[in-house]
Coordinates of N, CA and C in Angstrom, one line a residue:
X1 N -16.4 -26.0 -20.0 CA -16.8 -25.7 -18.7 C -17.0 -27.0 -17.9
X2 N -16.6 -27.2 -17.1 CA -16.7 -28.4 -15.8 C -17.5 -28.4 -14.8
X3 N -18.9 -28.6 -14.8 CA -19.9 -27.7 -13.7 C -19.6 -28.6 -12.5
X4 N -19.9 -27.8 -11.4 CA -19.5 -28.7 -9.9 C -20.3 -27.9 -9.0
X5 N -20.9 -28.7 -8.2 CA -21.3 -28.6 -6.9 C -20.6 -27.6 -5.5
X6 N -21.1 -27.1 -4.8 CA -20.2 -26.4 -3.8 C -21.0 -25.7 -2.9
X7 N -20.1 -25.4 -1.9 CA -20.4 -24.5 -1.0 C -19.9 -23.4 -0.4
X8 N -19.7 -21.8 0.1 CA -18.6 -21.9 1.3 C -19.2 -20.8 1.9
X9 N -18.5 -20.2 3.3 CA -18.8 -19.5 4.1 C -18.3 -18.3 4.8
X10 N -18.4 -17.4 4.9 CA -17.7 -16.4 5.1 C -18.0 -16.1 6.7
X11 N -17.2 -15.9 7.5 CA -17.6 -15.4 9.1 C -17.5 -14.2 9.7
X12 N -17.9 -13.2 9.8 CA -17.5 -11.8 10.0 C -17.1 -11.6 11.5
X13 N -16.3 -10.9 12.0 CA -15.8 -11.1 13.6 C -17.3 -10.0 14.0
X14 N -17.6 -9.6 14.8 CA -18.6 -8.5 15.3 C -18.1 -7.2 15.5
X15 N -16.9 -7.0 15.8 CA -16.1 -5.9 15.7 C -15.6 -5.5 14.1
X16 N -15.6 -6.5 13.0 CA -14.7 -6.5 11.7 C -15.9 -5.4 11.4
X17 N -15.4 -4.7 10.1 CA -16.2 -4.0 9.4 C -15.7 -4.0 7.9
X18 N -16.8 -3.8 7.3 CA -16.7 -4.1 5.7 C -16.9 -2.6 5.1
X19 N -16.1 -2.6 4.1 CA -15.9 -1.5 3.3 C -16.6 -1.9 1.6
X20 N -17.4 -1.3 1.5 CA -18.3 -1.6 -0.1 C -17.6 0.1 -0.4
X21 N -16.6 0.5 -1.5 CA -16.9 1.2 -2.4 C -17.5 1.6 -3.5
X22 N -17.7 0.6 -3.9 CA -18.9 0.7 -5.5 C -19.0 -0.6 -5.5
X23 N -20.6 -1.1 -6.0 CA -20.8 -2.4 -5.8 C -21.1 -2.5 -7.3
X24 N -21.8 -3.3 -8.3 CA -22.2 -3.2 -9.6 C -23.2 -4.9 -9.3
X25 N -24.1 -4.2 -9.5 CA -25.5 -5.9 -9.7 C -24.8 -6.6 -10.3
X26 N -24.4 -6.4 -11.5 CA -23.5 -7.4 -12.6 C -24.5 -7.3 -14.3
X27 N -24.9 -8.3 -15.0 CA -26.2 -8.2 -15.6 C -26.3 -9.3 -16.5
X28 N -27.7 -9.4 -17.2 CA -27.2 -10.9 -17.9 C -27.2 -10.4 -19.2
X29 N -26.7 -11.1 -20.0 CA -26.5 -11.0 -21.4 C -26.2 -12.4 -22.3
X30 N -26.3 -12.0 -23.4 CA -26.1 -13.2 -24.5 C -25.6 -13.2 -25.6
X31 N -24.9 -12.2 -25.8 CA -24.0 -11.9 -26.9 C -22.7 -11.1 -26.2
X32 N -21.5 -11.9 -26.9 CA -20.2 -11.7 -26.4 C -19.8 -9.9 -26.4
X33 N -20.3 -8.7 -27.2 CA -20.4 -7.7 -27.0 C -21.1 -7.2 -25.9
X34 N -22.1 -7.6 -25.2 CA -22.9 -7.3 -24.1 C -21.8 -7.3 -23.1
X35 N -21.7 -8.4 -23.2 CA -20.6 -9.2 -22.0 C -19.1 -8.6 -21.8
X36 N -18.4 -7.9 -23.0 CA -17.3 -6.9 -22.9 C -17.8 -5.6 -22.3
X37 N -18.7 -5.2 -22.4 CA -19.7 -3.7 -22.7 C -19.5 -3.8 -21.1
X38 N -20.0 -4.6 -20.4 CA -20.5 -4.5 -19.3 C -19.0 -4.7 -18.2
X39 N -18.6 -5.5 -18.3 CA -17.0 -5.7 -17.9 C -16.4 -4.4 -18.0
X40 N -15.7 -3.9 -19.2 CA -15.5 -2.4 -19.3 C -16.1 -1.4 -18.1
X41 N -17.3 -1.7 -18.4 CA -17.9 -0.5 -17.6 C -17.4 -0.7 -16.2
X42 N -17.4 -1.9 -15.4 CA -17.5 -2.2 -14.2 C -15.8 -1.9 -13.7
X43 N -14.9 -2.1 -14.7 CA -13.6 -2.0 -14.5 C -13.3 -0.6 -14.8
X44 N -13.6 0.5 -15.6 CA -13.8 1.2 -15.3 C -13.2 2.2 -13.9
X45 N -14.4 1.7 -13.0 CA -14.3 2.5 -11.9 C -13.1 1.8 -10.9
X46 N -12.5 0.8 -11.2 CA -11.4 0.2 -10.8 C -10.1 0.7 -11.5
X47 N -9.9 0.9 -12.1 CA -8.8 1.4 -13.0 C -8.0 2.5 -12.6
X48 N -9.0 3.3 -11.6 CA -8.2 4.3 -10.8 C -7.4 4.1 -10.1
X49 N -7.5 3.0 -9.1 CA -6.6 2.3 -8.1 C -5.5 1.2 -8.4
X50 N -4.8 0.9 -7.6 CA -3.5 -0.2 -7.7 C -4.1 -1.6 -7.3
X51 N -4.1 -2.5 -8.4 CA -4.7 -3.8 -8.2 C -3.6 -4.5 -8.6
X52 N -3.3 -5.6 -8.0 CA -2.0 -6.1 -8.4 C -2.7 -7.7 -8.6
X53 N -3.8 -8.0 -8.3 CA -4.5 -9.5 -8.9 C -5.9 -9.4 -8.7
X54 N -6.5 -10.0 -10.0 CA -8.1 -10.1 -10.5 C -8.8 -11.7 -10.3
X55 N -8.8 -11.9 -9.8 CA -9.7 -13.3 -9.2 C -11.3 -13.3 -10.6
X56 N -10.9 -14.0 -10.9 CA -11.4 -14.0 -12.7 C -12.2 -15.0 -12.7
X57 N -13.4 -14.6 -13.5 CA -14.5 -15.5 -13.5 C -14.7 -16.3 -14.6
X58 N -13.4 -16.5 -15.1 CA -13.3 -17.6 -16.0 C -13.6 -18.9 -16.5
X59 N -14.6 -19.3 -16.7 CA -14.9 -20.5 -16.5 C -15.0 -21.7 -17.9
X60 N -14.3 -21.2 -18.9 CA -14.1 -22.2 -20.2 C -14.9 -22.0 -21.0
X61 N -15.8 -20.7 -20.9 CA -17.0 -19.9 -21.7 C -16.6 -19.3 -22.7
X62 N -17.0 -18.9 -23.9 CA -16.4 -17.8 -25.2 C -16.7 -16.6 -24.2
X63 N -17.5 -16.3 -22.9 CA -16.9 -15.3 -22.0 C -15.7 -14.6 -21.9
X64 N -15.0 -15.9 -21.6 CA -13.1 -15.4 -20.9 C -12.5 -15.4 -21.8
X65 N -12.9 -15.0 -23.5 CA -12.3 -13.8 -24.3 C -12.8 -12.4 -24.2
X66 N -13.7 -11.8 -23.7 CA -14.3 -11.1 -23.4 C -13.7 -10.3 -22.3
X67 N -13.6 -11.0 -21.5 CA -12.8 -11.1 -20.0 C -11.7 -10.6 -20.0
X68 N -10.7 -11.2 -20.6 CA -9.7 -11.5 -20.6 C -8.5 -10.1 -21.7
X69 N -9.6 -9.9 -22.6 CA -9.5 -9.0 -23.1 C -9.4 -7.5 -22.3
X70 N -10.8 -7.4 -21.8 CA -11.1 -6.4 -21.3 C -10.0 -6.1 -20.1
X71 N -9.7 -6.9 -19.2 CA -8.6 -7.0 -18.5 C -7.3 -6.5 -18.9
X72 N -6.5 -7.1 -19.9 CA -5.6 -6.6 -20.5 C -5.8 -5.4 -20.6
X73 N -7.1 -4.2 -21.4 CA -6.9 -2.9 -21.6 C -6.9 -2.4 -20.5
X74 N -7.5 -2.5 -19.3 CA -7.6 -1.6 -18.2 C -7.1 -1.8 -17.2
X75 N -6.5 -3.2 -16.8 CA -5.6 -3.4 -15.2 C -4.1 -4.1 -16.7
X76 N -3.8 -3.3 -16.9 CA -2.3 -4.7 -18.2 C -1.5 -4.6 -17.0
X77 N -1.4 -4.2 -15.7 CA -0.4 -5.2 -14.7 C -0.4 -5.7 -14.1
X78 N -2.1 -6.1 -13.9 CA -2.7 -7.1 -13.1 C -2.6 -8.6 -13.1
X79 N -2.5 -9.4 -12.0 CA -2.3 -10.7 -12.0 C -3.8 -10.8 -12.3
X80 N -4.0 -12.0 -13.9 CA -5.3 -12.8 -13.8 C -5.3 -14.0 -13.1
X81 N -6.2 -14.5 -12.2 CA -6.2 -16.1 -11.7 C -7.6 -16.1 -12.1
X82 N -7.9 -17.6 -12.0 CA -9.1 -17.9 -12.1 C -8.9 -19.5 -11.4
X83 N -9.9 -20.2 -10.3 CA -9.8 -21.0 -9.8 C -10.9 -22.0 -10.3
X84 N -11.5 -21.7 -11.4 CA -12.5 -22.7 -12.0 C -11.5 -24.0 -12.9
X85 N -10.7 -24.1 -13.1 CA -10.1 -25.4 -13.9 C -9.9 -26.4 -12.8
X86 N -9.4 -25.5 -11.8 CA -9.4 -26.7 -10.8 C -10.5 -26.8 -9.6
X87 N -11.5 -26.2 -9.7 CA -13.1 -26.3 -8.9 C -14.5 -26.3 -9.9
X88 N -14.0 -26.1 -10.8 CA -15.4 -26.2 -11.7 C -16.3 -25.1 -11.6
X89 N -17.6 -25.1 -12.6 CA -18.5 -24.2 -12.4 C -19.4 -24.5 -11.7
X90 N -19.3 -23.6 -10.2 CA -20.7 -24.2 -9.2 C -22.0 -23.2 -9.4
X91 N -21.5 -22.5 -10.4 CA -22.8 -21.5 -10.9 C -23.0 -20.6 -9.2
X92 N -24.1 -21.5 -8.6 CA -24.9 -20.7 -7.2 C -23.2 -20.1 -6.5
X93 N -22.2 -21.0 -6.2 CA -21.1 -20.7 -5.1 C -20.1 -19.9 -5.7
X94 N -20.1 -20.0 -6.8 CA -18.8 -19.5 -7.8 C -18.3 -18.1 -6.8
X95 N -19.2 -17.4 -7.0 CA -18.8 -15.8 -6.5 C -18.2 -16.0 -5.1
X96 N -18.8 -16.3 -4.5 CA -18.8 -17.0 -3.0 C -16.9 -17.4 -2.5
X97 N -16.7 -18.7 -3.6 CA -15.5 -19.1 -4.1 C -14.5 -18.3 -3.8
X98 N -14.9 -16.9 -5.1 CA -13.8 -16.2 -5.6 C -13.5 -15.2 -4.5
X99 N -14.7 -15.3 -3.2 CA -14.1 -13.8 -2.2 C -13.4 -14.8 -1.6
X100 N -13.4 -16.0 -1.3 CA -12.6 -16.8 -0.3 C -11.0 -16.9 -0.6
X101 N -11.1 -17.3 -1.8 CA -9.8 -16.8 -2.3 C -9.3 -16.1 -2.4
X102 N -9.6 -15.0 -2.7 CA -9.6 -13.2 -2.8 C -8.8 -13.3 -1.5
X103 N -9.5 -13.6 -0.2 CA -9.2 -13.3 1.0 C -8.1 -14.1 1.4
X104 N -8.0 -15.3 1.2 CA -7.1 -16.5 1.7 C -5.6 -15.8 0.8
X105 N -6.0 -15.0 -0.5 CA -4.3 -14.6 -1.1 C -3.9 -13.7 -0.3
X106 N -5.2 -12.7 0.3 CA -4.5 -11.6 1.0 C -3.6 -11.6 1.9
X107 N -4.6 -13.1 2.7 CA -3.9 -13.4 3.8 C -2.3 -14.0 4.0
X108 N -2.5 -15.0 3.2 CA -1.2 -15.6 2.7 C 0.3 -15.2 1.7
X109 N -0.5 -14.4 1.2 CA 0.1 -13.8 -0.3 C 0.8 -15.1 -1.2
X110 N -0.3 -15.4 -1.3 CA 0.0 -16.8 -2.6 C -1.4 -16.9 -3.0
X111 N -1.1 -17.7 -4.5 CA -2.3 -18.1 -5.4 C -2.1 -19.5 -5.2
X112 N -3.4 -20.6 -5.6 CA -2.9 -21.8 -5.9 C -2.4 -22.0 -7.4
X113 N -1.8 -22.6 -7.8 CA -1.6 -23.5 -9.1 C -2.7 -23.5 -9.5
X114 N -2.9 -23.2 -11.3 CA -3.7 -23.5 -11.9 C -3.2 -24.8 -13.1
X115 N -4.7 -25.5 -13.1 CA -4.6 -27.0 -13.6 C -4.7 -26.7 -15.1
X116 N -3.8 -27.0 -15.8 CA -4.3 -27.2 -16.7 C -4.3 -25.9 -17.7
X117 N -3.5 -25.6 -17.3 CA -3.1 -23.7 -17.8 C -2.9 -24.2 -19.1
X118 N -3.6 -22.9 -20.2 CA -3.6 -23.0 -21.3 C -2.7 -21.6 -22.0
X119 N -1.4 -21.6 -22.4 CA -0.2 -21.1 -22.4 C -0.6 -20.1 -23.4
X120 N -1.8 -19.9 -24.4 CA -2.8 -18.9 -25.4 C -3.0 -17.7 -24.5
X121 N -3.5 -18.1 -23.4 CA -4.8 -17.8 -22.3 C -4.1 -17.0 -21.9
X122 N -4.0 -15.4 -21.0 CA -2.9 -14.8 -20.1 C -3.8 -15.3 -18.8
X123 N -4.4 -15.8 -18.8 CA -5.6 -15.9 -17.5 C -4.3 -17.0 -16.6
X124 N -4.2 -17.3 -15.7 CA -3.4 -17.7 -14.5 C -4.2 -18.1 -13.1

């Protein structure tokens, strides 16, 4: 894991409106079972819909076997990315990060390059 510093910001127009379908707190754990258990569950309620890329919280953890796993069974035709090899773990910003991106692919329809891709990994 590569910890890093960060910031970012999101700007809402006053007219834009946001759609929350199911949200999930998330939760903490400490054993790699916890940590599939809960993934599962949260993907789950995603599984019904057409996802075509998972902005992955991958961060160099025995996590993102967990992850990565879990992924494969319930989106297997989902693009994984994960933008922590090349930004590091900012812990507080990370999530923050991942909607920026999220949004900037929608917008553009492109991913960046990942650094350092490890060819084991399906993560991208």
């Amino acid at each position: 894991m590569i910890l890093s510093e960060g910031a970012g910001a999101i700007l809402l127009a006053r007219d834009g409106r946001m759609l929350i379908e199911c949200a999930h707190p998330g939760g903490y754990f400490s054993r790699r079972a916890e940590a599939e258990k809960l993934l599962k569950h949260i993907l789950c309620d995603l599984a019904q819909t057409e996802i075509d890329f998972v902005i992955s919280s991958a961060n160099g953890t025995f996590i993102d076997a967990a992850e990565s796993h879990a992924l494969q069974r319930l989106l297997p035709n989902a693009l994984v990315y994960t933008v922590k090899p090349a930004l590091g773990e900012s812990v507080g910003a990370a999530g923050l990060w991942q909607v920026i991106l999220a949004a900037e692919a929608l917008r553009t329809r492109e991913l960046p390059p990942v650094l350092h891709a490890d060819p084991k990994v399906p993560m991208r």
